[in-house]
Short mmCIF file of C-alpha atoms and ligand atoms in Angstrom, two decimals:
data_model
loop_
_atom_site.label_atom_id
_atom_site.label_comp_id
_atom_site.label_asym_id
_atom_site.label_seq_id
_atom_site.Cartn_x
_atom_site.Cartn_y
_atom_site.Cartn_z
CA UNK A 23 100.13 117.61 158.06
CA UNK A 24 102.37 118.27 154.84
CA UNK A 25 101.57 117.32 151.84
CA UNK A 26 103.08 115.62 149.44
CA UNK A 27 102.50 113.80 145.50
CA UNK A 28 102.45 110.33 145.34
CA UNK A 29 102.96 107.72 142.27
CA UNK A 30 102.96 104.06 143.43
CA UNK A 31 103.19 103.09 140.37
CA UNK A 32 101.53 99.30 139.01
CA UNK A 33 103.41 97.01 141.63
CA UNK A 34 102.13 98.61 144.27
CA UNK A 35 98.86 98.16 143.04
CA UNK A 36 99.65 94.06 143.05
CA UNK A 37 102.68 92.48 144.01
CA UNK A 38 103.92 95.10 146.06
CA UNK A 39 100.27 96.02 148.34
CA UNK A 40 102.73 95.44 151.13
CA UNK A 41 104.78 98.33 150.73
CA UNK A 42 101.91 100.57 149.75
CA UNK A 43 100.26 99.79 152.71
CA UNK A 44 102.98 100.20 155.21
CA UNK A 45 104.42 103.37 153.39
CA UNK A 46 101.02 105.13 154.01
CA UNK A 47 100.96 104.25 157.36
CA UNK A 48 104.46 105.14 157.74
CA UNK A 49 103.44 108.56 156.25
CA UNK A 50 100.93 109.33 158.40
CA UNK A 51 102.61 108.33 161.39
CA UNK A 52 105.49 110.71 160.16
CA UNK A 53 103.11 113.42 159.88
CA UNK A 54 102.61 113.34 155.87
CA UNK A 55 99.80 113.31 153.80
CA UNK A 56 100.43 111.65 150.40
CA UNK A 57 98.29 112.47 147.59
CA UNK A 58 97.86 110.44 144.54
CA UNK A 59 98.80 112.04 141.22
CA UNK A 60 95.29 111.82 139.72
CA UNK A 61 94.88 109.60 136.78
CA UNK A 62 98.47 108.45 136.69
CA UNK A 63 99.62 105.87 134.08
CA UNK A 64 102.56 102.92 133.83
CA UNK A 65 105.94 104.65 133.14
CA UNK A 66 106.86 101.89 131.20
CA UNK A 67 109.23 100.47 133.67
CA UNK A 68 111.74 98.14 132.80
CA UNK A 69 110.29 97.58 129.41
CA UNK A 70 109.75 100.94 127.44
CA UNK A 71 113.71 101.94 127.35
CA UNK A 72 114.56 98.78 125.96
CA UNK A 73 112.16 99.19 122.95
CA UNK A 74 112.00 102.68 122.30
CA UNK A 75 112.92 106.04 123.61
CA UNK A 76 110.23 108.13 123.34
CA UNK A 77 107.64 105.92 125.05
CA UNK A 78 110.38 105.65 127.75
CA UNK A 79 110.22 109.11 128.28
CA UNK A 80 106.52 110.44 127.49
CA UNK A 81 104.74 107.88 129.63
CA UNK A 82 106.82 108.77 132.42
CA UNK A 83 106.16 112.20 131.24
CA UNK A 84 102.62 112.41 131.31
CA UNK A 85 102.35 111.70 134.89
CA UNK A 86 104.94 114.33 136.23
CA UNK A 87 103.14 116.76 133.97
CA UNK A 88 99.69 116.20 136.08
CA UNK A 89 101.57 116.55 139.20
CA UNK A 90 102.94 120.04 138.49
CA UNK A 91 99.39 121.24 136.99
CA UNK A 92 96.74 119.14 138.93
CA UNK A 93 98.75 119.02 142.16
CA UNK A 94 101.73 121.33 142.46
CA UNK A 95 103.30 119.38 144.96
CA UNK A 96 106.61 117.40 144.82
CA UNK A 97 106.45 113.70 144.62
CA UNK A 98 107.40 110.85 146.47
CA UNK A 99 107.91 107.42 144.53
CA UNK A 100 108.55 103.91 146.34
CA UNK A 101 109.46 101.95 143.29
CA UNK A 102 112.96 102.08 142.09
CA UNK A 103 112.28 101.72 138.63
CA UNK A 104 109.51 104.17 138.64
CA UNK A 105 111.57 106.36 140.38
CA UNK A 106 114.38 105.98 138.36
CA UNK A 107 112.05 106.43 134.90
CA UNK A 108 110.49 109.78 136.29
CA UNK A 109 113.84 111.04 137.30
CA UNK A 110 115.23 110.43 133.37
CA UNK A 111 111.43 111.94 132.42
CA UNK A 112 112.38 115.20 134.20
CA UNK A 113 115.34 115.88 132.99
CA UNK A 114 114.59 115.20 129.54
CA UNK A 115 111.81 117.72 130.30
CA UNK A 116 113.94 120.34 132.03
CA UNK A 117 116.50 120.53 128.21
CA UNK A 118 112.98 121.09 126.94
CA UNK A 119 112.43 118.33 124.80
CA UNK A 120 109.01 117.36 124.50
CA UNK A 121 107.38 120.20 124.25
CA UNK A 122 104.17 118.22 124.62
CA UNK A 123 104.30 117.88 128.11
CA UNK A 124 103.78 120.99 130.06
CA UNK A 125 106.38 120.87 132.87
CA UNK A 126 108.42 123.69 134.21
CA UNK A 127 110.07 121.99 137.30
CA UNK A 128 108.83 123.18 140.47
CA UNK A 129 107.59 119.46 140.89
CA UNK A 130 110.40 117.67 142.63
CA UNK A 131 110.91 113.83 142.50
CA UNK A 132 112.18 111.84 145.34
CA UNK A 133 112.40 107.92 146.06
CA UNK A 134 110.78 107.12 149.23
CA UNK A 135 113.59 106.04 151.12
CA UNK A 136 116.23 108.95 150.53
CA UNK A 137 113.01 111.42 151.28
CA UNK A 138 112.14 109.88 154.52
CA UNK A 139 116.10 109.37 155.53
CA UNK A 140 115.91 113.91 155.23
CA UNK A 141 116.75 114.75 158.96
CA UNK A 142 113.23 115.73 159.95
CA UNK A 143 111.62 112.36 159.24
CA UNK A 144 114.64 110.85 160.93
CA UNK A 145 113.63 113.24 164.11
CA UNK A 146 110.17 111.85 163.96
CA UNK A 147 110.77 108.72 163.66
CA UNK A 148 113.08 108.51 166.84
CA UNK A 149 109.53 109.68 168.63
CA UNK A 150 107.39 107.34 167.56
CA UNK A 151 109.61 104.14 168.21
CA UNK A 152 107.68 101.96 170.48
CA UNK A 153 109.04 98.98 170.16
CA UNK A 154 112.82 98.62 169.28
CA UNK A 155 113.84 95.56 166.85
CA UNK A 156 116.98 95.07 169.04
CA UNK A 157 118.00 91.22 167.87
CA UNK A 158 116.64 91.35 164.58
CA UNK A 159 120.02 90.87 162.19
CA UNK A 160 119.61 92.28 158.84
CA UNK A 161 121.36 93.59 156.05
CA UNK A 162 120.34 96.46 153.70
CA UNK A 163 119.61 95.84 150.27
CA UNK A 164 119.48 98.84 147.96
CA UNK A 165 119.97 97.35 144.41
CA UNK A 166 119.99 99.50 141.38
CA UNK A 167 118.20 101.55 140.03
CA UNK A 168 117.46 104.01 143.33
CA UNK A 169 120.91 105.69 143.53
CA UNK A 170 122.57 104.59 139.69
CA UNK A 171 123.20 106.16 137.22
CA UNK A 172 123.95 109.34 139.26
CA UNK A 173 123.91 111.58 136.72
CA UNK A 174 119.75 110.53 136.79
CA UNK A 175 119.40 109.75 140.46
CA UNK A 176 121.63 112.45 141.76
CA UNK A 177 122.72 110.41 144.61
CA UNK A 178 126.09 111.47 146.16
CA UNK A 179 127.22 108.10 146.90
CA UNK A 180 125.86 105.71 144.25
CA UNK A 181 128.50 103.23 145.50
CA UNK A 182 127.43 103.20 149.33
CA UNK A 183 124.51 104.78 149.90
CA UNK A 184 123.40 104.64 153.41
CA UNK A 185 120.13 106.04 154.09
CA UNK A 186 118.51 102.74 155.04
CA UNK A 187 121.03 101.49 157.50
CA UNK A 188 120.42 104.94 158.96
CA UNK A 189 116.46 104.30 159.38
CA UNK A 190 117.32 100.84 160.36
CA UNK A 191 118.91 101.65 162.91
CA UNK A 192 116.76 104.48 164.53
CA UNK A 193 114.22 101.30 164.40
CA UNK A 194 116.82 99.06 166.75
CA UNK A 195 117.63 96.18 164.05
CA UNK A 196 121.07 95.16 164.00
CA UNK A 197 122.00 96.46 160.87
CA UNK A 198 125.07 94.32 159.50
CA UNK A 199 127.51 95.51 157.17
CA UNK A 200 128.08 93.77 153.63
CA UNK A 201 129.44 94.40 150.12
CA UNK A 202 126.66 93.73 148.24
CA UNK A 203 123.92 96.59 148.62
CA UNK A 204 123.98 97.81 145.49
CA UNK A 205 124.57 94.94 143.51
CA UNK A 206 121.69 93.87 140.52
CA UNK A 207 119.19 91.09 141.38
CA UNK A 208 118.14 91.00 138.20
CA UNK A 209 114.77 92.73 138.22
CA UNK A 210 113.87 93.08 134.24
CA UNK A 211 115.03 89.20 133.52
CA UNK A 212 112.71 87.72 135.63
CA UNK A 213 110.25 86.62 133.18
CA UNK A 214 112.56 86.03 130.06
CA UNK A 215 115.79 85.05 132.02
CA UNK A 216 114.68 83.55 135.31
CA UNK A 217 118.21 81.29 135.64
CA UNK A 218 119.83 84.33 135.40
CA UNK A 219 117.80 85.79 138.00
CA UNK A 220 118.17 82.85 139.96
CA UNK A 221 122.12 82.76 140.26
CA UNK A 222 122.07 86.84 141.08
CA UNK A 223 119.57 86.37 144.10
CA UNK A 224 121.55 83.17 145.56
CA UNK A 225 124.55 85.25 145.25
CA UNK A 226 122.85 87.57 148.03
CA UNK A 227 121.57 85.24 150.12
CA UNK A 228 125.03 83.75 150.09
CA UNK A 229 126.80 86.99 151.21
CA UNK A 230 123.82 87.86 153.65
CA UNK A 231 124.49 84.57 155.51
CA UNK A 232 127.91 85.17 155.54
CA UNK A 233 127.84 88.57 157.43
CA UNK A 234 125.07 86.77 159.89
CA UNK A 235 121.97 88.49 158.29
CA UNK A 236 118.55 86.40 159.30
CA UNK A 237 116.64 88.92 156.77
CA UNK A 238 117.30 90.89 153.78
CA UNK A 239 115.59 94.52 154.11
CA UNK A 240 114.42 95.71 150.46
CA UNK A 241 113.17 99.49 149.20
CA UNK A 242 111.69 98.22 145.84
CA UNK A 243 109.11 96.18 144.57
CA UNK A 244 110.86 93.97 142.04
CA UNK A 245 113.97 93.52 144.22
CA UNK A 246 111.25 92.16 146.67
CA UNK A 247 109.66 90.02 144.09
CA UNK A 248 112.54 88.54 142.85
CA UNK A 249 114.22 87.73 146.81
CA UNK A 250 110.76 86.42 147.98
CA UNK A 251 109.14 84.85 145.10
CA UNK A 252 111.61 82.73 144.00
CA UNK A 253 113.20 81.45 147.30
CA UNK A 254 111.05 78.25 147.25
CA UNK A 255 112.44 78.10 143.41
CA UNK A 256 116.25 78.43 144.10
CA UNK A 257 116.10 76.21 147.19
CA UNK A 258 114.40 73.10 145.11
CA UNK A 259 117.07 73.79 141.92
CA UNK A 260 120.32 74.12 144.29
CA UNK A 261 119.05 71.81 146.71
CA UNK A 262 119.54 74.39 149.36
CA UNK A 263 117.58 75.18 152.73
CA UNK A 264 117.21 78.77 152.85
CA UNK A 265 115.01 80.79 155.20
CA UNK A 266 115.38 84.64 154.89
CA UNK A 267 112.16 86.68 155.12
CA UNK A 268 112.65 89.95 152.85
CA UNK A 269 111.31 92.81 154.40
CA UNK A 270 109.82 95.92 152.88
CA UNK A 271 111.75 99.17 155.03
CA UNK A 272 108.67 100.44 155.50
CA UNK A 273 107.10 96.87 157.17
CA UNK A 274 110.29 97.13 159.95
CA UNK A 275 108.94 101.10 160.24
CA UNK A 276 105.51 99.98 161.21
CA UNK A 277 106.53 96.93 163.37
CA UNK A 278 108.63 99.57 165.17
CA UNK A 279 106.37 102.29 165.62
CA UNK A 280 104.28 98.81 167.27
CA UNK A 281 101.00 99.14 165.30
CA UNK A 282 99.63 95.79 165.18
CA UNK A 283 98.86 94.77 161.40
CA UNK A 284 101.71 92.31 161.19
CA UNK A 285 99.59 89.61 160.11
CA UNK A 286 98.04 91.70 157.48
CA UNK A 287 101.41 92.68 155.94
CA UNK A 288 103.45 89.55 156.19
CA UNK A 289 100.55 87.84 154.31
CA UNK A 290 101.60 89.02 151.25
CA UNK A 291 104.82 87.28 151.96
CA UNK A 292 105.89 83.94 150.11
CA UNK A 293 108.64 83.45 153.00
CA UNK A 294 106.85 83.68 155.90
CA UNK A 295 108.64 86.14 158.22
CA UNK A 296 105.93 85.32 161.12
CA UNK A 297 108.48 82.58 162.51
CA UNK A 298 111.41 84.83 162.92
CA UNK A 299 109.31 88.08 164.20
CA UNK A 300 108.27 85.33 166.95
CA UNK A 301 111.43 84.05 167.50
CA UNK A 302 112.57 87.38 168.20
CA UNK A 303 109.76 87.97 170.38
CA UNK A 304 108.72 90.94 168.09
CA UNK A 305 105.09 89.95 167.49
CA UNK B 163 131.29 91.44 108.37
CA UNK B 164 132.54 95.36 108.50
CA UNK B 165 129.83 98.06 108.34
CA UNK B 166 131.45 101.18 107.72
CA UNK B 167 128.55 103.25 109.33
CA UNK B 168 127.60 101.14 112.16
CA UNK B 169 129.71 103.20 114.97
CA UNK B 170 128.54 106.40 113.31
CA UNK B 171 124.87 104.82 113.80
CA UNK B 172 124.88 103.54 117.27
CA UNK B 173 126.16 107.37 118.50
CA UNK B 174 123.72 109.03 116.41
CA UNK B 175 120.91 106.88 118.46
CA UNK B 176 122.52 106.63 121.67
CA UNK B 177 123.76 110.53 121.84
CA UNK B 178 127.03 108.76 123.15
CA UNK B 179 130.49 108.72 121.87
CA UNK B 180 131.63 104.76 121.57
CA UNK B 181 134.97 105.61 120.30
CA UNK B 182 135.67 107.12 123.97
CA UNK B 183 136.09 103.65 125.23
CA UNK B 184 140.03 102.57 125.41
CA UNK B 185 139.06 99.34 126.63
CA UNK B 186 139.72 99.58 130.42
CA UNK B 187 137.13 96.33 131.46
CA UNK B 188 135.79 98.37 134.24
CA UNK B 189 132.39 98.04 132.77
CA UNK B 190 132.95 94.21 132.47
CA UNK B 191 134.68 93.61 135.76
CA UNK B 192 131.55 95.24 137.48
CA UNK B 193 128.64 93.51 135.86
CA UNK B 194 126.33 91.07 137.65
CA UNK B 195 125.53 89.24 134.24
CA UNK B 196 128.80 89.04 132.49
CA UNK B 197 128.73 84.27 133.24
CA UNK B 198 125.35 84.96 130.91
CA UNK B 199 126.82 87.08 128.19
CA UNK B 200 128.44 85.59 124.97
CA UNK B 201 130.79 89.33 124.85
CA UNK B 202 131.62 91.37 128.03
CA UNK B 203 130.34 94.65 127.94
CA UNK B 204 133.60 96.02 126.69
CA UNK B 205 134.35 93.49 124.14
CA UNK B 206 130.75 95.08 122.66
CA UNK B 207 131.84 98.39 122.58
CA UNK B 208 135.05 97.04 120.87
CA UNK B 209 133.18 95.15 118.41
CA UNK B 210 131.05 98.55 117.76
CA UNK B 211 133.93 100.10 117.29
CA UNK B 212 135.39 97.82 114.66
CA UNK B 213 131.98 98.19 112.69
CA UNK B 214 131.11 94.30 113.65
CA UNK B 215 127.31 95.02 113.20
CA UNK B 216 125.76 91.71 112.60
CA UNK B 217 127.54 90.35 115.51
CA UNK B 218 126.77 92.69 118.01
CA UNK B 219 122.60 93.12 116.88
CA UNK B 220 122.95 88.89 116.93
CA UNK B 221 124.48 88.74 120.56
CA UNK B 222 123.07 87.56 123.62
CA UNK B 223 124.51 89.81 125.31
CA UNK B 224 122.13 93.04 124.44
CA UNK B 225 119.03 91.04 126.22
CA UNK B 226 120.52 89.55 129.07
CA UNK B 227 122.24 93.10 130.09
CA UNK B 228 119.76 93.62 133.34
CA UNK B 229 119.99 97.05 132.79
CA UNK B 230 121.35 97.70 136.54
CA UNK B 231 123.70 101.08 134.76
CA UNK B 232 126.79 99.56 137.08
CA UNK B 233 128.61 100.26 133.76
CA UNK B 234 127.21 103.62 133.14
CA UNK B 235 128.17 104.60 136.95
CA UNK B 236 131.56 103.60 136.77
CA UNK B 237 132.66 104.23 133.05
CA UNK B 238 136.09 106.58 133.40
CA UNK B 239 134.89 108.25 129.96
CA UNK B 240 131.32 109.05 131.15
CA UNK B 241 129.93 106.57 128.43
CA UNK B 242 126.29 105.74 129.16
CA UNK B 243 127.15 101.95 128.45
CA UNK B 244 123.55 100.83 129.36
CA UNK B 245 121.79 103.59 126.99
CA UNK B 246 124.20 101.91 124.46
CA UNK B 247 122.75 98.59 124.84
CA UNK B 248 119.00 99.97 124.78
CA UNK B 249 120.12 101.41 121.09
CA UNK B 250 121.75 98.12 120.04
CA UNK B 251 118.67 96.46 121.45
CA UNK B 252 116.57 98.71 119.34
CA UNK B 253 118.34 98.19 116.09
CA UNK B 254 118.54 94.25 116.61
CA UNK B 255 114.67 94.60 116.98
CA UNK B 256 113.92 96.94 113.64
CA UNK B 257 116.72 93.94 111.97
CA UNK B 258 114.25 91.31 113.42
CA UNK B 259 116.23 88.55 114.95
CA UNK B 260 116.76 89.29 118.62
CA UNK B 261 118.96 86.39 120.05
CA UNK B 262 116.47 86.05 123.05
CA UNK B 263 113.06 85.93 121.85
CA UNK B 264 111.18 85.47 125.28
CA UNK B 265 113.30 88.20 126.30
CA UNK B 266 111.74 90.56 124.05
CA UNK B 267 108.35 88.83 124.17
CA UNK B 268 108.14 89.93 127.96
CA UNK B 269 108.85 93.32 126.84
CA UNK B 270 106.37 93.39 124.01
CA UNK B 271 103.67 91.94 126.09
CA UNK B 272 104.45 94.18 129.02
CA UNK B 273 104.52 97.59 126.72
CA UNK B 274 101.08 95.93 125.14
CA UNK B 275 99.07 95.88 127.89
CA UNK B 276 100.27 99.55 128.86
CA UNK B 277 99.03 100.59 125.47
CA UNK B 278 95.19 98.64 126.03
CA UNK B 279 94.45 100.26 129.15
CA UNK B 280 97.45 103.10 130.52
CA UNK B 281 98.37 100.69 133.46
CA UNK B 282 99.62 97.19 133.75
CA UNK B 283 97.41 93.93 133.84
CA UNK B 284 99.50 91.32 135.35
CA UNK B 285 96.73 88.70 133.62
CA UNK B 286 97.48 90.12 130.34
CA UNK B 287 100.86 90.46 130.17
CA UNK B 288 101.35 86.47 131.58
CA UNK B 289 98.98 85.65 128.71
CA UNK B 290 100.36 87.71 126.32
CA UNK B 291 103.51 86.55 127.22
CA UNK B 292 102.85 83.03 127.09
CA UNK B 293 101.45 82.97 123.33
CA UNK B 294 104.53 85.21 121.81
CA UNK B 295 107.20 82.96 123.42
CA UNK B 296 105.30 79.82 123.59
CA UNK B 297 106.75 79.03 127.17
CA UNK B 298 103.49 78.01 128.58
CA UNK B 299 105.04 76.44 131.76
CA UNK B 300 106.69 79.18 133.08
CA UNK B 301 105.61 80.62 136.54
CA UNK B 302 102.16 78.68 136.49
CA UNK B 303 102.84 77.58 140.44
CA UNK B 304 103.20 81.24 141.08
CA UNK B 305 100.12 81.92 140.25
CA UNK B 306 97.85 80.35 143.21
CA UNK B 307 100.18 81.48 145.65
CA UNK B 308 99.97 85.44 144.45
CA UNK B 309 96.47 84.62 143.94
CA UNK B 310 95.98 83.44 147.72
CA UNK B 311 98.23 86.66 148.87
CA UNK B 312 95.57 88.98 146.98
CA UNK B 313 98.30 89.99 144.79
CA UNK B 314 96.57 89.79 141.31
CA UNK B 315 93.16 91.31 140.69
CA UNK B 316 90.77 90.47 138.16
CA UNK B 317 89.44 93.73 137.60
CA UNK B 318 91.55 95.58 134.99
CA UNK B 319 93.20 98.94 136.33
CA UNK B 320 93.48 101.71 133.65
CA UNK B 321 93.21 105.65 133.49
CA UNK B 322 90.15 107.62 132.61
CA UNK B 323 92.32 109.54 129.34
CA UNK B 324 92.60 106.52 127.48
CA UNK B 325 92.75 109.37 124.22
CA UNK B 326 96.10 110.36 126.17
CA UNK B 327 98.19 106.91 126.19
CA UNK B 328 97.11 106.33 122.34
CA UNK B 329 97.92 109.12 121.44
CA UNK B 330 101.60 108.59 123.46
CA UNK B 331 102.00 105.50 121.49
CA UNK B 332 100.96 106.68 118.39
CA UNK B 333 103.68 108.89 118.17
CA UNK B 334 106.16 106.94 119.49
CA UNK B 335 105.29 104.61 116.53
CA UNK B 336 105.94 107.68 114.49
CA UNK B 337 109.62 108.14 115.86
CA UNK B 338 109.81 104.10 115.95
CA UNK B 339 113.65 104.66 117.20
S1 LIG C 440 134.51 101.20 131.47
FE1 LIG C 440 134.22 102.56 129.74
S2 LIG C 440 136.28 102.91 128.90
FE2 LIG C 440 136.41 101.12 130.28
S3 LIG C 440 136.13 99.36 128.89
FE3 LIG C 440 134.11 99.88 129.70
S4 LIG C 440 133.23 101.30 128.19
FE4 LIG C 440 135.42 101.17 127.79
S1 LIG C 441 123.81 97.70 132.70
FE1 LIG C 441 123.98 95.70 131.70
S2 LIG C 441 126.08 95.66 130.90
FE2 LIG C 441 126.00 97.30 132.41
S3 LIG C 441 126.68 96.36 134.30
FE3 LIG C 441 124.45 96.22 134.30
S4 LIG C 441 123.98 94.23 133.39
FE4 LIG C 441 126.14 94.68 132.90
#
C-alpha cells in the first residue's frame, strides 16, 4: 500500500459523507492508503478570499504546513474549493511569503480526480471492474474551481479537461459529450443568491437532457449540493419535472468495482438515484 | 464622481495592472452571472479605470461575481479579473455599504464560525446567518431532509490548537486588507 495525505476538508465531514466514503473505498481498492493531515482546519473556502487575503491564504496555510512536518507525504484533496485554496496557499508559500508557516515544498497537492486519472490508477482500476455500467448515460461535470485559474491549478487544459470521462469510461457508463463541463453552478451564491444559483443549475440540466444524459457525474462537494439539493426547488419554481440523480465519480467507482453499499451511499442523496440504478439493472 | 487614486488603489491591493484591459468583453462574454450583474465584468474594469469609485464599491456586481475565475482563465492580458473583484469587494466592505447584504452576511457568518472552533458548524453558520441578514425563511425545508440523510451533526467539529486559528485571525485583523 502507498501512502498518501489526505484533507477532506468540512463538506466531507457533512454534506458531502458520500464522497468521503466512496473515495476511501475507492482508495483502498486502488491500493492507497490515505492519511489524514492531523488536526487540519477550514481553508476558508469560498468565503475567506472574498473578505480578506491573508486569512485566505494562512488558513489554507496552516494545514499544508502540518502535512510537510507531521506527515511528509503529498496530498490528495476531493473538494474543489479546498483544492483550489491549498493550491493558491502553496504557491504563495513557495515566493516565501509568510514566513510563519514552515513549508519548503516537497508536499505536493493534487485534486482527487486528476490524481486517480495518473495512468497507474487508471491500470488498476481496469482490474478491479466487476461490474460494467454499460447503459448508464451520463455526462461529466467538472465546474470550476478544479482546473481554473491555471496559473493556480496547473491544469493543461482548463477549457476541456478530460480526466473524468476517461475514468468513466474504464467504469462502462456511456459517457456523452457536452459543452458545458466547466461551466459555474454557482457554488459560493447558494446561501445569499439562491435565484442565481437556481438559473445556473437549470441551465445544466437543460444541456444534459439535450445530449441524452439520465445523470450528471460531479467531483466536488458544492457542485453536488447545489445539482441535488435544489432539484426539488427548481422543479416547483419552473414548474418543471426533472429527474437526474447526481453522482459523486467516486459512487460510479464503487458501483463498478460491485461492492454492495449502494443503499448506504445513495442515502445521502435528495434525488434518489435507486430508481435509475434499477432501471438499469445495476443494483 | 472621479477619484483620482482609485485605479492606483485597486492595483496596489490586487497586485494587478487594470489599465491592461483594452476592453475586449471576453471576460463578459464568458461569465455565467453576467443576466445578475448591474455592469459586465469589463464595463467594471472600465469604470476602475475612469476612477468611478463609488459606483463600482456600490455595484451588485462585486457580490454576485461567483467567483468561477472564467475571466481570469481567459483574459488576453493575463489580468486576474476575479482577484480584482475580491479587492473591490474588500474596499466596498471597509466603505460599509455592500450592495448585497445577505451576500456578505453568509460570508461573515461562514468566516465566524471558522474563527470559534477552526472548522465549520453548519448549525452556526445557518444561525448566524439568519440573524445578520434577517432572512429567517431561507432553506428551513432543507433542514429535515439533510437532517434525515445524517448530513448535519450536532456535535461541533473543531481542532485541538484552537491558540493556532486565533492567532491566524488575529493577525489577519492586523493586515485587515
Ligand atoms: S478579457 Fe481582459 S482585456 Fe478583455 S475586456 Fe475583459 S479584462 Fe479587459
Ligand atoms: S469570476 Fe466572476 S466575473 Fe469572472 S466569469 Fe466568474 S462570475 Fe463572472
Amino acid at each position: 500500500m502507498e501512502q498518501l495525505g489526505y484533507y477532506p476538508g468540512c463538506t466531507l465531514e457533512t454534506t458531502g459523507r458520500e464522497f468521503d466514503m466512496t473515495t476511501r473505498i475507492t482508495c483502498q481498492q486502488l491500493g492507497i492508503e490515505l492519511v489524514e493531515i492531523p488536526d487540519w482546519n477550514c481553508c476558508g473556502a469560498s468565503s475567506a478570499h472574498e473578505l480578506n487575503n491573508y486569512l485566505a491564504i494562512s488558513l489554507a496555510a496552516r494545514n499544508l504546513a502540518i502535512a510537510e512536518q507531521k506527515l511528509a507525504l503529498d496530498v490528495v484533496i476531493p473538494c474543489a474549493a479546498c483544492f483550489n485554496r491549498l493550491k493558491v496557499a502553496q504557491k504563495a508559500l513557495l515566493n516565501k511569503a509568510y514566513s510563519e508557516f514552515v513549508f519548503e515544498g516537497r508536499t505536493k497537492v493534487y485534486d482527487l480526480l486528476r490524481f486517480l486519472a495518473q495512468p497507474r490508477y487508471k491500470k488498476r482500476l481496469k482490474h478491479q471492474v466487476g461490474k460494467s455500467l454499460k447503459g448508464l448515460k451520463a455526462v461529466a461535470y467538472y465546474g470550476c474551481l478544479l482546473t481554473r485559474p491555471p496559473e493556480v491549478t496547473d491544469h493543461p487544459h482548463p477549457e476541456n479537461p478530460t480526466e473524468m470521462d476517461e475514468i468513466l469510461k474504464i467504469l462502462g457508463v456511456d459517457c456523452l459529450f457536452w459543452s458545458y463541463k466547466t461551466d459555474c453552478c454557482g457554488a459560493s451564491l447558494t446561501v445569499g443568491r439562491v435565484d442565481v444559483v437556481h438559473q445556473l443549475v437549470k441551465k445544466l440540466y437543460d444541456h444534459a437532457l439535450e445530449v441524452g444524459a439520465e445523470c450528471i457525474v460531479t467531483a466536488c462537494p458544492l457542485c453536488h449540493a447545489n445539482l441535488d439539493l435544489r432539484q426539488k426547488e427548481i422543479n416547483e419554481k419552473f414548474n418543471k419535472n426533472y429527474y437526474l440523480p447526481i453522482f459523486y465519480f467516486t459512487e460510479l467507482m464503487v458501483l463498478a468495482m460491485d461492492i454492495n453499499d449502494t443503499e448506504v451511499w445513495a442515502r445521502g442523496h435528495l434525488v434518489d438515484p435507486i430508481p435509475l440504478l434499477k432501471e438499469k439493472g445495476l443494483c | 464622481m472621479f477619484t483620482a487614486d482609485f485605479l492606483k488603489e485597486v492595483n496596489q491591493h490586487s497586485g494587478e495592472k487594470v489599465q491592461l484591459c483594452f476592453q475586449c468583453f471576453k471576460c463578459s462574454l464568458g461569465c455565467p452571472v453576467s443576466f445578475a450583474m448591474d455592469y459586465l465584468p469589463h464595463q467594471l474594469l472600465r469604470m476602475v479605470q475612469m476612477g468611478l469609485k463609488d459606483r463600482v464599491l456600490h455595484s451588485h456586481t462585486i457580490w454576485v461575481c461567483a467567483a468561477c475565475e472564467t475571466c481570469t482563465t481567459r483574459c488576453p492580458n493575463h489580468i486576474d479579473i476575479a482577484r480584482v473583484i475580491d479587492t473591490l469587494r474588500q474596499m466596498a466592505i471597509k466603505q460599509g455599504k455592500p450592495a448585497e447584504k445577505p451576500i456578505v452576511a453568509f460570508h461573515k457568518a461562514f468566516l465566524n464560525s471558522v474563527r470559534r472552533h477552526g472548522k465549520l458548524n453548519e448549525w452556526e453558520l445557518m444561525a448566524e446567518y439568519k440573524l445578520r441578514s434577517t432572512r429567517f425563511l431561507d432553506d428551513l425545508w432543507l433542514i429535515p431532509e439533510m437532517w434525515k440523510r445524517k448530513k448535519l451533526f450536532l456535535r461541533i467539529r473543531g481542532v485541538h490548537k484552537k491558540s493556532e486559528i486565533k492567532k491566524i485571525f488575529k493577525k489577519a485583523k492586523a493586515w485587515n486588507n
